[in-house]
XYZ file of C-alpha atoms in Angstrom:
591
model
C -11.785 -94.070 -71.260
C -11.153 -90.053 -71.591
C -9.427 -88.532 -68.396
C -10.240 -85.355 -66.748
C -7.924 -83.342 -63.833
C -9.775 -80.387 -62.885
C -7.205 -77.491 -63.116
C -7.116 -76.215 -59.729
C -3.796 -74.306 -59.855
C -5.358 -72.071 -63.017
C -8.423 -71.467 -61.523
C -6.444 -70.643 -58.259
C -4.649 -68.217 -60.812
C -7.929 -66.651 -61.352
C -9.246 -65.599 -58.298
C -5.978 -64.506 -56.516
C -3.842 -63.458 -58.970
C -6.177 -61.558 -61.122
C -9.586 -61.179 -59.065
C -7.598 -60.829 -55.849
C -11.063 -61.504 -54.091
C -9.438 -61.855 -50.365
C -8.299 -58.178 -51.270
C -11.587 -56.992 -52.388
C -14.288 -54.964 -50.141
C -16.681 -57.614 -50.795
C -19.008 -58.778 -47.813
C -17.528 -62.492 -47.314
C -14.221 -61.855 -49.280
C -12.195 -61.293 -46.805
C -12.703 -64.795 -45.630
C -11.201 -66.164 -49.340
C -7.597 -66.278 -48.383
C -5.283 -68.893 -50.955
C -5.283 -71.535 -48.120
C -9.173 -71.465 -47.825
C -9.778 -71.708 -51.660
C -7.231 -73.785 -52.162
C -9.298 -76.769 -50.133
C -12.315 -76.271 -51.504
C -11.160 -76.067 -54.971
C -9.010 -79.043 -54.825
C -11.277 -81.050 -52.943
C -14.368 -80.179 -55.900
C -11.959 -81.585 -58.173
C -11.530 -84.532 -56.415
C -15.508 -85.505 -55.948
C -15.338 -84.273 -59.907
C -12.426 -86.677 -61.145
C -12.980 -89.492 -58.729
C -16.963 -89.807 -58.255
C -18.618 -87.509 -61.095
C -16.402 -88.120 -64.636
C -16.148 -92.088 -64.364
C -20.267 -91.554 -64.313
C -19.860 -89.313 -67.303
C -19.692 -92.384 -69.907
C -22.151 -94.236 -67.785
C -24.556 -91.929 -68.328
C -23.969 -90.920 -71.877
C -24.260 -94.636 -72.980
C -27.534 -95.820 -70.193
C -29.370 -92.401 -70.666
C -32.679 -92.394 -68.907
C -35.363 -94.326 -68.755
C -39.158 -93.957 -68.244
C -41.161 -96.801 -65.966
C -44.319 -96.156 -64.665
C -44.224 -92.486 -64.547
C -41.335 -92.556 -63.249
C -37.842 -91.795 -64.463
C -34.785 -94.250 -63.700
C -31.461 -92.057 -63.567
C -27.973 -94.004 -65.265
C -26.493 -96.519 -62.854
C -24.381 -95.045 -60.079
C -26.152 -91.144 -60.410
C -28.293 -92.089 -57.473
C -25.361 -92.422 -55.384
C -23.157 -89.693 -56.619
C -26.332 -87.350 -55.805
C -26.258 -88.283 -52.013
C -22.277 -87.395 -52.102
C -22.987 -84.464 -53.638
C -25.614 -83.593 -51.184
C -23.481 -85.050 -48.134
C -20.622 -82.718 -49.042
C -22.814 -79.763 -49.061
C -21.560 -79.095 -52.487
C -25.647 -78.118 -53.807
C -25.435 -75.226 -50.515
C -22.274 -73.066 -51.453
C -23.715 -69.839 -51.942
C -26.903 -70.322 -50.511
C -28.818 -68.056 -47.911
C -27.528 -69.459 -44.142
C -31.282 -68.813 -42.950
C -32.830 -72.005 -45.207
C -29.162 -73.827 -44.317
C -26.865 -72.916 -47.089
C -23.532 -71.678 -46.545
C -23.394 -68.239 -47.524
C -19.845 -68.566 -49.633
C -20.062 -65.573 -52.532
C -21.433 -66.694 -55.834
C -17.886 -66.816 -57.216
C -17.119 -69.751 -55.347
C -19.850 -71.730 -56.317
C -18.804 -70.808 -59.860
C -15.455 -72.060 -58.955
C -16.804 -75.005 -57.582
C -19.192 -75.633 -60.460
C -16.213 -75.963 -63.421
C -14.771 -79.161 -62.402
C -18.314 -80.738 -61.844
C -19.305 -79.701 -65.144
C -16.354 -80.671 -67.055
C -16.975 -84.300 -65.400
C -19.826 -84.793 -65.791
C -22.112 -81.791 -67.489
C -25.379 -84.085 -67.621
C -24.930 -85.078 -63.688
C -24.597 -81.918 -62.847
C -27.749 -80.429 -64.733
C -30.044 -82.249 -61.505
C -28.671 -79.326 -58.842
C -27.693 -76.502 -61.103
C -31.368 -76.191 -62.221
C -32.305 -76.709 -58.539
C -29.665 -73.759 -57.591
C -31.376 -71.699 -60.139
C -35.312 -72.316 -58.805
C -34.013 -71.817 -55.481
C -32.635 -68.163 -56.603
C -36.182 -67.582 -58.336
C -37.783 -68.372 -55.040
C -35.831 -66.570 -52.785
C -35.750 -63.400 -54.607
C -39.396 -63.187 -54.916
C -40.955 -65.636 -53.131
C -42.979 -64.757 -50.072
C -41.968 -65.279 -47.010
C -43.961 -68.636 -46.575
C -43.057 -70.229 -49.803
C -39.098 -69.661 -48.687
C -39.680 -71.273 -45.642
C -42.048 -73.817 -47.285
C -39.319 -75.039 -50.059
C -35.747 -73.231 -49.732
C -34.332 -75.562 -46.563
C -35.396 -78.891 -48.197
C -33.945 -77.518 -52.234
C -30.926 -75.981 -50.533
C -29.754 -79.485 -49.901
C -31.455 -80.960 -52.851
C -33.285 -83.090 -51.066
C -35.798 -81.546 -53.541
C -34.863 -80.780 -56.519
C -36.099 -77.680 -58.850
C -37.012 -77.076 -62.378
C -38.189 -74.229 -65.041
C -40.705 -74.551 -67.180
C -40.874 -72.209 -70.197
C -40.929 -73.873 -73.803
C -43.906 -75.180 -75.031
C -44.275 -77.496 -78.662
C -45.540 -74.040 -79.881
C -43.361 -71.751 -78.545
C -39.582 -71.400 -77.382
C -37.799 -67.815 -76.943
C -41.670 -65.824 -78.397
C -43.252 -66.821 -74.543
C -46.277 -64.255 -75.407
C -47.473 -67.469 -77.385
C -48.101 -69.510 -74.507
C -51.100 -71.726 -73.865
C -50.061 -72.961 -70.343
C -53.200 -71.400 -68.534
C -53.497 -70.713 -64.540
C -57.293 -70.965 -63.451
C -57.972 -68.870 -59.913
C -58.927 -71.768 -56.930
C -61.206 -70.240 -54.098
C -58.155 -71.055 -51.566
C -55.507 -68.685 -53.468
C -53.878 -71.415 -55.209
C -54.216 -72.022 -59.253
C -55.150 -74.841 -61.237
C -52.325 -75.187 -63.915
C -53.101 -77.179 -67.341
C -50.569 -77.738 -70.355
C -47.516 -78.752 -71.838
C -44.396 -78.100 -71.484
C -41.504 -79.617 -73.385
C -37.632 -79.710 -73.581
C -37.662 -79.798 -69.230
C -34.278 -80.518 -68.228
C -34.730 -82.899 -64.670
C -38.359 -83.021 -64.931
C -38.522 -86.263 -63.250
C -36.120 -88.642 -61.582
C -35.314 -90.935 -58.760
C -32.731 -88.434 -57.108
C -34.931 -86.675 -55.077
C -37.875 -87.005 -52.911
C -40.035 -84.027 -54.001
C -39.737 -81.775 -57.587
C -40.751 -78.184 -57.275
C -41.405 -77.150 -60.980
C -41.240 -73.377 -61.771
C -43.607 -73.025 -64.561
C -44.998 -69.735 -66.798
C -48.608 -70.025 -67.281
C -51.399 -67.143 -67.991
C -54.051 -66.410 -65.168
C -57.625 -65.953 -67.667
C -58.609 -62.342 -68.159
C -54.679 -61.323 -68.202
C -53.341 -59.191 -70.803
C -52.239 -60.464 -74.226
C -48.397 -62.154 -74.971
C -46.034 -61.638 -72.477
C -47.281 -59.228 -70.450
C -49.660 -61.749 -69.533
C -47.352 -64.544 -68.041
C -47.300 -65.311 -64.726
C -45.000 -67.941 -62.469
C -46.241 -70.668 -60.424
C -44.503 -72.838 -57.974
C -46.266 -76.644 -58.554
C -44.738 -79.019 -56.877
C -44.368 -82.822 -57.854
C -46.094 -84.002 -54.206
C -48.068 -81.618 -52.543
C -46.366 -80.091 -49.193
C -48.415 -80.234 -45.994
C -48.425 -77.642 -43.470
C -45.368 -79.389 -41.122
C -43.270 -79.966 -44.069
C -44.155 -83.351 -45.072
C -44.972 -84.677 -48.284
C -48.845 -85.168 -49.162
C -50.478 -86.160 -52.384
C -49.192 -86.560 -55.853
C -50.066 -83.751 -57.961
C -51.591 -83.562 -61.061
C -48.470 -83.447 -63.241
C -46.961 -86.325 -65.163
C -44.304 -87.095 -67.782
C -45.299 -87.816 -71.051
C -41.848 -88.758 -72.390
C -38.211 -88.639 -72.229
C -36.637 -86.577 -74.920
C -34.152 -88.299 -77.520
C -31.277 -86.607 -77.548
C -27.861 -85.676 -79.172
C -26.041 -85.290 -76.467
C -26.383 -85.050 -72.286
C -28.027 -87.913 -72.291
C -27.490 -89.012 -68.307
C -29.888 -86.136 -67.488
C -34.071 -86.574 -67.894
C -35.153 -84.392 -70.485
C -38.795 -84.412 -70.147
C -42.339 -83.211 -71.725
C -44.512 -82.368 -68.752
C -48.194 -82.336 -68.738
C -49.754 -80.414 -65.929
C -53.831 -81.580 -65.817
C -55.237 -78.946 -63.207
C -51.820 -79.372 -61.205
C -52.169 -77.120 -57.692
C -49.777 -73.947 -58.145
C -48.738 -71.070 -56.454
C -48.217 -67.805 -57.480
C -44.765 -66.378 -56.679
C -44.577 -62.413 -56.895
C -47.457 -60.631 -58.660
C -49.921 -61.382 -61.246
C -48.898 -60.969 -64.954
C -44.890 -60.406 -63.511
C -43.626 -64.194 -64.285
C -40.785 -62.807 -66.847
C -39.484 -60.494 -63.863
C -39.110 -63.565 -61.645
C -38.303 -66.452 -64.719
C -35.555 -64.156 -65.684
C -33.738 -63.738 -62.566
C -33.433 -67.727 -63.247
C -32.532 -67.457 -66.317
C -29.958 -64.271 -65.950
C -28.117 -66.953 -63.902
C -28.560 -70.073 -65.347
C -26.704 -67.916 -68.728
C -23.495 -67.703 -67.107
C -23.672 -71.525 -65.840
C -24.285 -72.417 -69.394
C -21.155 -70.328 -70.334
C -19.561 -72.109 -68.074
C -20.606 -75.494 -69.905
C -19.378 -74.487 -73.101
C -15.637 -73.691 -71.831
C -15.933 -76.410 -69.324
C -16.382 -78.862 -71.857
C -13.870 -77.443 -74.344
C -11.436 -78.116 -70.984
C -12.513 -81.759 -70.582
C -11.797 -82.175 -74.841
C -8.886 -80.203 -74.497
C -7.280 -82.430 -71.780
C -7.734 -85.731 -73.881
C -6.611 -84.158 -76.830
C -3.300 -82.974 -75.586
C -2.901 -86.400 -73.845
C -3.319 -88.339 -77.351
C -1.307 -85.622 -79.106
C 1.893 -86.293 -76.735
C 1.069 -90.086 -77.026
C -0.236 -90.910 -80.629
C 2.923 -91.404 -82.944
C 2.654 -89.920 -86.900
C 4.857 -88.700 -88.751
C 8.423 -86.704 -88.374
C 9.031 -83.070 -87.152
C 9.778 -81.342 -90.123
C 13.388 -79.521 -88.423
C 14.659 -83.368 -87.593
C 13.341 -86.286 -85.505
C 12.393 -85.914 -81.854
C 11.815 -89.543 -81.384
C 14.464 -90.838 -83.253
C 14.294 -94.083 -81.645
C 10.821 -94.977 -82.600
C 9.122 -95.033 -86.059
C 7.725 -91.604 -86.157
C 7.393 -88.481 -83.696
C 4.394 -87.804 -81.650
C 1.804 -85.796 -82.915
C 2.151 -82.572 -81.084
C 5.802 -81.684 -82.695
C 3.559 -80.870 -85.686
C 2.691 -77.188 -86.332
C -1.119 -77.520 -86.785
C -1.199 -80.017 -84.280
C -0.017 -77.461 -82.008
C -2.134 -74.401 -83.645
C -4.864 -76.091 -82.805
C -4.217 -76.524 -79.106
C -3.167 -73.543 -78.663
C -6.435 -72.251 -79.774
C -7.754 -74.403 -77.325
C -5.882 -73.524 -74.904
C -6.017 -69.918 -74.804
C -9.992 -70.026 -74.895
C -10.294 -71.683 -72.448
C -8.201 -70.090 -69.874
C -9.777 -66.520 -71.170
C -13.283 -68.168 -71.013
C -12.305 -69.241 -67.333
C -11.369 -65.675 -66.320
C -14.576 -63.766 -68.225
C -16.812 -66.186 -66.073
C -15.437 -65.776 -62.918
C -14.764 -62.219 -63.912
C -18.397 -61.656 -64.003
C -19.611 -64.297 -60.783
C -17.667 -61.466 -59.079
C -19.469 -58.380 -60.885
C -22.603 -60.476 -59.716
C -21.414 -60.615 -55.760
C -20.629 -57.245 -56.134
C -24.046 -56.668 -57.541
C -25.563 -58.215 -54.670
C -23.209 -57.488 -51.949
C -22.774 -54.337 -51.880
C -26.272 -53.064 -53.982
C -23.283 -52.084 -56.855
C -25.646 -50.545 -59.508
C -22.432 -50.153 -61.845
C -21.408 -53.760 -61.471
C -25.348 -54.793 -61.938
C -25.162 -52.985 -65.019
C -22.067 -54.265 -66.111
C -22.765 -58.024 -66.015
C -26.451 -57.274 -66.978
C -24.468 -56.616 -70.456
C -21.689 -59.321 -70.053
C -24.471 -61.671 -69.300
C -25.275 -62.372 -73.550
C -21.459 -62.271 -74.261
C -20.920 -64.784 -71.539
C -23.751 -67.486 -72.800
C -23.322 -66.255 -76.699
C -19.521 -66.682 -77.272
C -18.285 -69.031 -75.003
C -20.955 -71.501 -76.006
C -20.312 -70.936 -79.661
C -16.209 -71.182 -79.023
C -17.068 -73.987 -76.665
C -18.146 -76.152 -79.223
C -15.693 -75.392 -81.980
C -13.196 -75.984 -79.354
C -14.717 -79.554 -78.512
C -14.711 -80.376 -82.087
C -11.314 -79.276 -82.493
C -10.060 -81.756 -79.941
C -11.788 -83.980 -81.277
C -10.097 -83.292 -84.677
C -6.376 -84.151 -83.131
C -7.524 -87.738 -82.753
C -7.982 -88.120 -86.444
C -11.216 -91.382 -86.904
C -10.159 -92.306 -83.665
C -11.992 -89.249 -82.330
C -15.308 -90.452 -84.694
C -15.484 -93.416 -83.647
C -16.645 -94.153 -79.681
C -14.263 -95.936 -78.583
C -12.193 -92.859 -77.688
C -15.132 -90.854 -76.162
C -14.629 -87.764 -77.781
C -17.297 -87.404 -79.580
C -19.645 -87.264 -76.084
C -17.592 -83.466 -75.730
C -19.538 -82.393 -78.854
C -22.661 -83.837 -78.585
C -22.904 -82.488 -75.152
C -21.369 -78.910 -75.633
C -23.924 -78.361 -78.676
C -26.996 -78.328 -76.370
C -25.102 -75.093 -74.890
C -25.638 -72.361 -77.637
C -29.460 -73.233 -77.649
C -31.183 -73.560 -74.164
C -31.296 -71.206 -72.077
C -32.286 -68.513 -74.831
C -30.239 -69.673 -78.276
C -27.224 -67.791 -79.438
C -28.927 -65.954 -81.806
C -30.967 -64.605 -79.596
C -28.438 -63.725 -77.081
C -26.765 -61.549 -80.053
C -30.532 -59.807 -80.389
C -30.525 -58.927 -76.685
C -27.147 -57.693 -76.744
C -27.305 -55.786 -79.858
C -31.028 -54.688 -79.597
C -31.265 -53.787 -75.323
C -28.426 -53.840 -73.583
C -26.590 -51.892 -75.470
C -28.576 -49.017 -75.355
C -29.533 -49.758 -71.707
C -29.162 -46.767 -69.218
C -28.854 -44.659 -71.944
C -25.605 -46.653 -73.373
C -23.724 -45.724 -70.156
C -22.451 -49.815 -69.480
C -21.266 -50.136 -72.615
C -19.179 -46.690 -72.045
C -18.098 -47.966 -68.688
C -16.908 -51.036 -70.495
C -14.806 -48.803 -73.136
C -13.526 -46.436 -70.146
C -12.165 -49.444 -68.324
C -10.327 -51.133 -71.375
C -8.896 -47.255 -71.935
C -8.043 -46.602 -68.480
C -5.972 -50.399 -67.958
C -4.080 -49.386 -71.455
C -3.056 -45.788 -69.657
C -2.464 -47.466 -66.509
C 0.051 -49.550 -68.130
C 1.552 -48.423 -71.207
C 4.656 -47.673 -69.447
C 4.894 -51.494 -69.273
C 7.190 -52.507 -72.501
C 6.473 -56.222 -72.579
C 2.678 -55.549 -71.507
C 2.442 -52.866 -73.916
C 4.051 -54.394 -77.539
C 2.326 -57.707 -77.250
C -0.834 -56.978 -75.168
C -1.735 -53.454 -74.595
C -1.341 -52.577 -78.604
C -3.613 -55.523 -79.662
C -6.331 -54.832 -76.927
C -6.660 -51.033 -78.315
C -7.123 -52.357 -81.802
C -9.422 -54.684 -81.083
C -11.895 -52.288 -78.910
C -11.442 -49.195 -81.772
C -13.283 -52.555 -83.956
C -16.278 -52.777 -81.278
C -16.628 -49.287 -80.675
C -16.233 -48.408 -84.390
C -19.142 -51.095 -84.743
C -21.302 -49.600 -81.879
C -20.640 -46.315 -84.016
C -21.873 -48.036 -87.352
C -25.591 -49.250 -85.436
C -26.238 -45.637 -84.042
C -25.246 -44.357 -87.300
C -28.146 -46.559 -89.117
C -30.473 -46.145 -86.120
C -33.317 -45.597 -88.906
C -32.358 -49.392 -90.297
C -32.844 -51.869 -87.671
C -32.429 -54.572 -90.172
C -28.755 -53.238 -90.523
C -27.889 -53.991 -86.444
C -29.601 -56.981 -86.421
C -27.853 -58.455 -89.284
C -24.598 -57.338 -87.452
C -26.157 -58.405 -84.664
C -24.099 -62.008 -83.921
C -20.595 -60.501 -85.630
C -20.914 -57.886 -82.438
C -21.768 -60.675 -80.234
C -18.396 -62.455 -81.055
C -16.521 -59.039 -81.380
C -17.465 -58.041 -77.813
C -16.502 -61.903 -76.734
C -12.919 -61.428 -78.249
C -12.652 -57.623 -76.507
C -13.543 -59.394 -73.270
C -11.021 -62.261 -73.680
C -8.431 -59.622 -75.070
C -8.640 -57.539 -71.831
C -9.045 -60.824 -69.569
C -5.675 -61.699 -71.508
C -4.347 -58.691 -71.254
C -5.222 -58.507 -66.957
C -3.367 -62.039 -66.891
C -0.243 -61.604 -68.563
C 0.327 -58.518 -65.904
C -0.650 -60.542 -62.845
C 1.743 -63.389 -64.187
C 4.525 -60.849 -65.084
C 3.990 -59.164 -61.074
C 4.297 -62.695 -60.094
C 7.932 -63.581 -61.655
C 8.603 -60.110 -60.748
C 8.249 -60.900 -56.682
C 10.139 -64.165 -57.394
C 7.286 -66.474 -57.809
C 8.885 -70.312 -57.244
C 6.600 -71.809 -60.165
C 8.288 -69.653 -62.845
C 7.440 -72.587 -65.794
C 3.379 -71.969 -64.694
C 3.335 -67.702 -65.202
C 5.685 -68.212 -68.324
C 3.489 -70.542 -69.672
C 0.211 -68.390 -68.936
C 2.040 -65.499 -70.995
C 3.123 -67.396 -73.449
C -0.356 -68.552 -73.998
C -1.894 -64.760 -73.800
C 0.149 -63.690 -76.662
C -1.015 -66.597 -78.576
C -4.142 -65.040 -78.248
C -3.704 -61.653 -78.794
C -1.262 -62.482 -81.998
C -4.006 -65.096 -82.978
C -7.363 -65.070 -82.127
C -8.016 -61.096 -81.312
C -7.568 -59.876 -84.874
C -10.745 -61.421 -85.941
C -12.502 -58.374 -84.687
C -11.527 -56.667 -87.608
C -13.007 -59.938 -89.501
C -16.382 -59.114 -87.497
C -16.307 -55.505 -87.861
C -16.040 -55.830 -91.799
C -19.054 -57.952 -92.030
C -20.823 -55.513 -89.850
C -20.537 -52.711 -91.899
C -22.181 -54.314 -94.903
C -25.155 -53.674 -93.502
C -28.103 -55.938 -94.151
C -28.504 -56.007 -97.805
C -26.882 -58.834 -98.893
C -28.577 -60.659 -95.774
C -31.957 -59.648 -96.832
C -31.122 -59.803 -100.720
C -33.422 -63.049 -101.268
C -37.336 -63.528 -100.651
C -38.316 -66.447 -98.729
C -39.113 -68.510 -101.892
C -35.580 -68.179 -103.265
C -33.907 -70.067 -100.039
């Protein structure tokens, strides 16, 4: 049976020691002290390691299963679904008018790691709700958030989004999804939809689908999409539930991986929906779903490299092969553990260090996404509008190598099932594909929001990496093993950046560049998240911080990355700049 301890004292680390959110001038921080998100860290990782990761097996080996049009959730889901709901854990950041608790988005992200890296599949059910409810309430009308927020702000209902189509995934203009105009202002929906995560289950008592259809007469491809709010039962006037609608499942999906969550194909036979927004505006709406369901799926890929990470060290310290190489450490039993071995220990290390950098980069940007909102922070809005791709891309990519790695340590033991390792992978891999696959991310970074604003995000990004080097140069420890690095490493992206305006006549050369960028910029932003750490730790032992062995370790570990992992932006950055001609070199027949 794997373990899992959610890592409270690192995430801790995080938002006081780097963020300092109770120090920031952030409507709601002030109320963050240590002592406040101390207890609702710790008490997250509690429901996550006592209720949510013995499920996590459970549901990986029961999946779901489809009876009568209805979908039966793994044994024990049910139940861990009214805890979750009891504890008001599916209401963190929500809007106190419909009954949520107004905490800042940060500490629902906070919240959010240890119930992923529990149980990722489990925790699909509200984090899709979270995002319809977002959808809704930003441009919803007044009647609809009345209507459906209260009762999905306590997942009582549940929410979904309906994009992808057996036709069409990330090209949306190609939908056939088709919204017919009813005499009462309501539409009659009709199509498929495929790959829906939560379409159906027995965890809630009403589904409110989100799904992109095109009202008849609309323009062509995307500009013709629209979003519709069709619920599962029809909602009467008081609130209570009416008649079925007319949408069904056709099927569960098979799976590699998350298997305790109901991936469904959804038929909608002239369902009742309801516009939300304006005609022909469904990608405006869809996105601000989908903008935030990005960084939650970041946050799957590290949080899942955590969970592997964990187990691997665990087996490493335990699992005997073997002698150290500079004499026996266990000279009184047949061989030495595993993790006096130098590759045993590169490889957590690499581990490791991504995952504490991925930790920071998310929460790094839940705050640029309170500040956003907060305080109507145009920079920060621009900022994490171009994080957002980095976030999902890289950490998702890194997420899975990182799972795999763990898995590696175990030798067969981590093929076989026995061990449970292999669940890390299967279940991390869904990560760099939904929610807009990594490729794709690296086309939205590289192709719009790089040049968005006229470039001046990216700039900003440059200008703050410059300014923390100035800041600090005068820092001698900071300086050799973190500062130097972190100034090599962002010449490489902005050298890169140079290299696509330079062949601005050649889109084929960016594009091709396109996902080395994408993993470039992911290194720059773990370099300077590094780089932010190692000071905050070094302040720390500085003011005679009692946990000394913690902030030496966390330096020790930034180096590692820095020394390590950071140079492969010059890797990236050579690739980029042979332009697109070997990439293009063959004709389609010659693959």
């Amino acid at each position: 049976m794997p373990i899992y301890n959610a890592p409270t004292k690192d995430i801790q680390f995080v938002l006081h020691d780097l963020l300092k959110i109770s120090e920031q001038d952030i409507p709601g921080f002030d109320e963050l002290d240590p002592d406040f998100t101390s207890a609702v860290v710790e008490e997250a990782g509690k429901v996550a390691s006592e209720v949510l990761h013995p499920l996590n097996v459970v549901g990986d080996k029961e999946g779901c299963v489809l009876e009568n049009g209805v979908v039966r959730t793994p044994t024990g889901f049910k139940e861990a679904f009214a805890q979750m709901k009891e504890g008001g854990w599916t209401a963190m950041d929500c809007d106190p008018e419909y009954g949520g608790q107004g905490l800042p988005y940060v500490m629902h992200t906070a919240a959010q790691e240890p119930f992923v890296s529990a149980n990722m599949a489990f925790n699909m059910y509200q984090g899709l709700t979270h995002g319809a409810y977002s959808a809704i309430h930003a441009h919803g009308s007044d009647e609809q958030k009345q209507m459906y927020l209260p009762k999905m702000v306590t997942c009582e209902w549940t929410g979904t989004m309906n994009l992808t189509e057996p036709h069409c995934g990330t090209d949306l203009g190609m939908m056939r999804t088709k919204a017919v105009p009813n005499s009462d202002g309501s539409y009659k929906i009709s199509g498929q939809k495929i790959f829906i995560s939560a379409g159906e289950h027995d965890m809630s008592e009403n589904i409110i689908h989100l799904v992109l259809a095109k009202i008849q007469g609309g323009p062509e491809g995307i500009k013709g999409v629209s979003l519709f709010i069709v619920p599962k039962f029809m909602v009467n006037e008081d609130g209570s539930l009416g008649q079925r609608n007319g949408v069904s499942v056709g099927k569960i999906e098979e799976k590699m991986g998350i298997h305790g969550n109901s991936t469904c194909v959804m038929n909608y036979d002239e369902a009742t929906g309801f516009l939300v927004g304006e005609e022909h505006k469904g990608m405006r709406a869809m996105f601000t779903m989908m903008n935030e369901a990005r960084l939650g799926v970041g946050l799957q890929g590290y949080a899942q490299a955590e969970s592997a990470y964990q187990n691997a060290v665990a087996y490493a310290n335990d699992r005997l092969q073997g002698r150290d190489v500079t004499g026996a450490k266990n000279p009184d039993g047949p061989a030495d553990p595993l993790i006096v071995h130098p590759d045993i220990r590169r490889n957590l290390m690499d581990q490791k260090s991504f995952v504490e950098g991925a930790r920071a980069f998310t929460f790094w940007g839940a705050y640029l996404i309170d500040r956003a909102h907060k305080n109507s922070d145009a920079e920060a809005d621009g900022l994490i509008s171009l994080m957002t791709p980095v976030i999902k891309g890289f950490l998702t990519d890194k997420g899975f190598e990182y799972a795999t790695a763990a898995q590696q340590v175990y030798g067969g033991h981590g093929y076989i099932e026995e061990w449970g390792m292999s669940q890390y992978a299967r279940d991390a891999r869904i990560a760099m594909i939904y929610e807009g696959a990594n490729g794709v991310q690296a086309l939205d970074l590289v192709g719009r929001k790089l040049a968005q604003d006229g470039g001046k995000h990216v700039m900003a990004f440059f200008e703050m990496i410059k300014t923390f080097i100035k800041e600090n140069e005068g820092n001698e420890a900071l300086a050799k093993d973190f500062l130097g690095p972190l100034k090599a490493a962002s010449k490489d992206l902005q050298a890169a950046g140079m290299y696509f305006m330079q062949n601005a006549t050649k889109p084929n050369n960016a594009l091709s560049g396109s996902y080395d960028f994408m993993h470039m910029m992911g290194h720059v932003c773990l370099g300077l998240m590094w780089a932010r750490m190692a000071k905050a730790a070094m302040e720390a032992l500085e003011n005679g911080a009692s946990d000394t062995e913690f902030y030496e370790t966390k330096i020790a570990t930034g180096r590692y990355y820095m020394a390590r992992q950071l140079p492969a932006t010059a890797m990236h950055l050579a690739r980029i700049n042979t332009g697109a001609d070997t990439v293009m070199a063959l004709d389609a027949a010659n693959f």
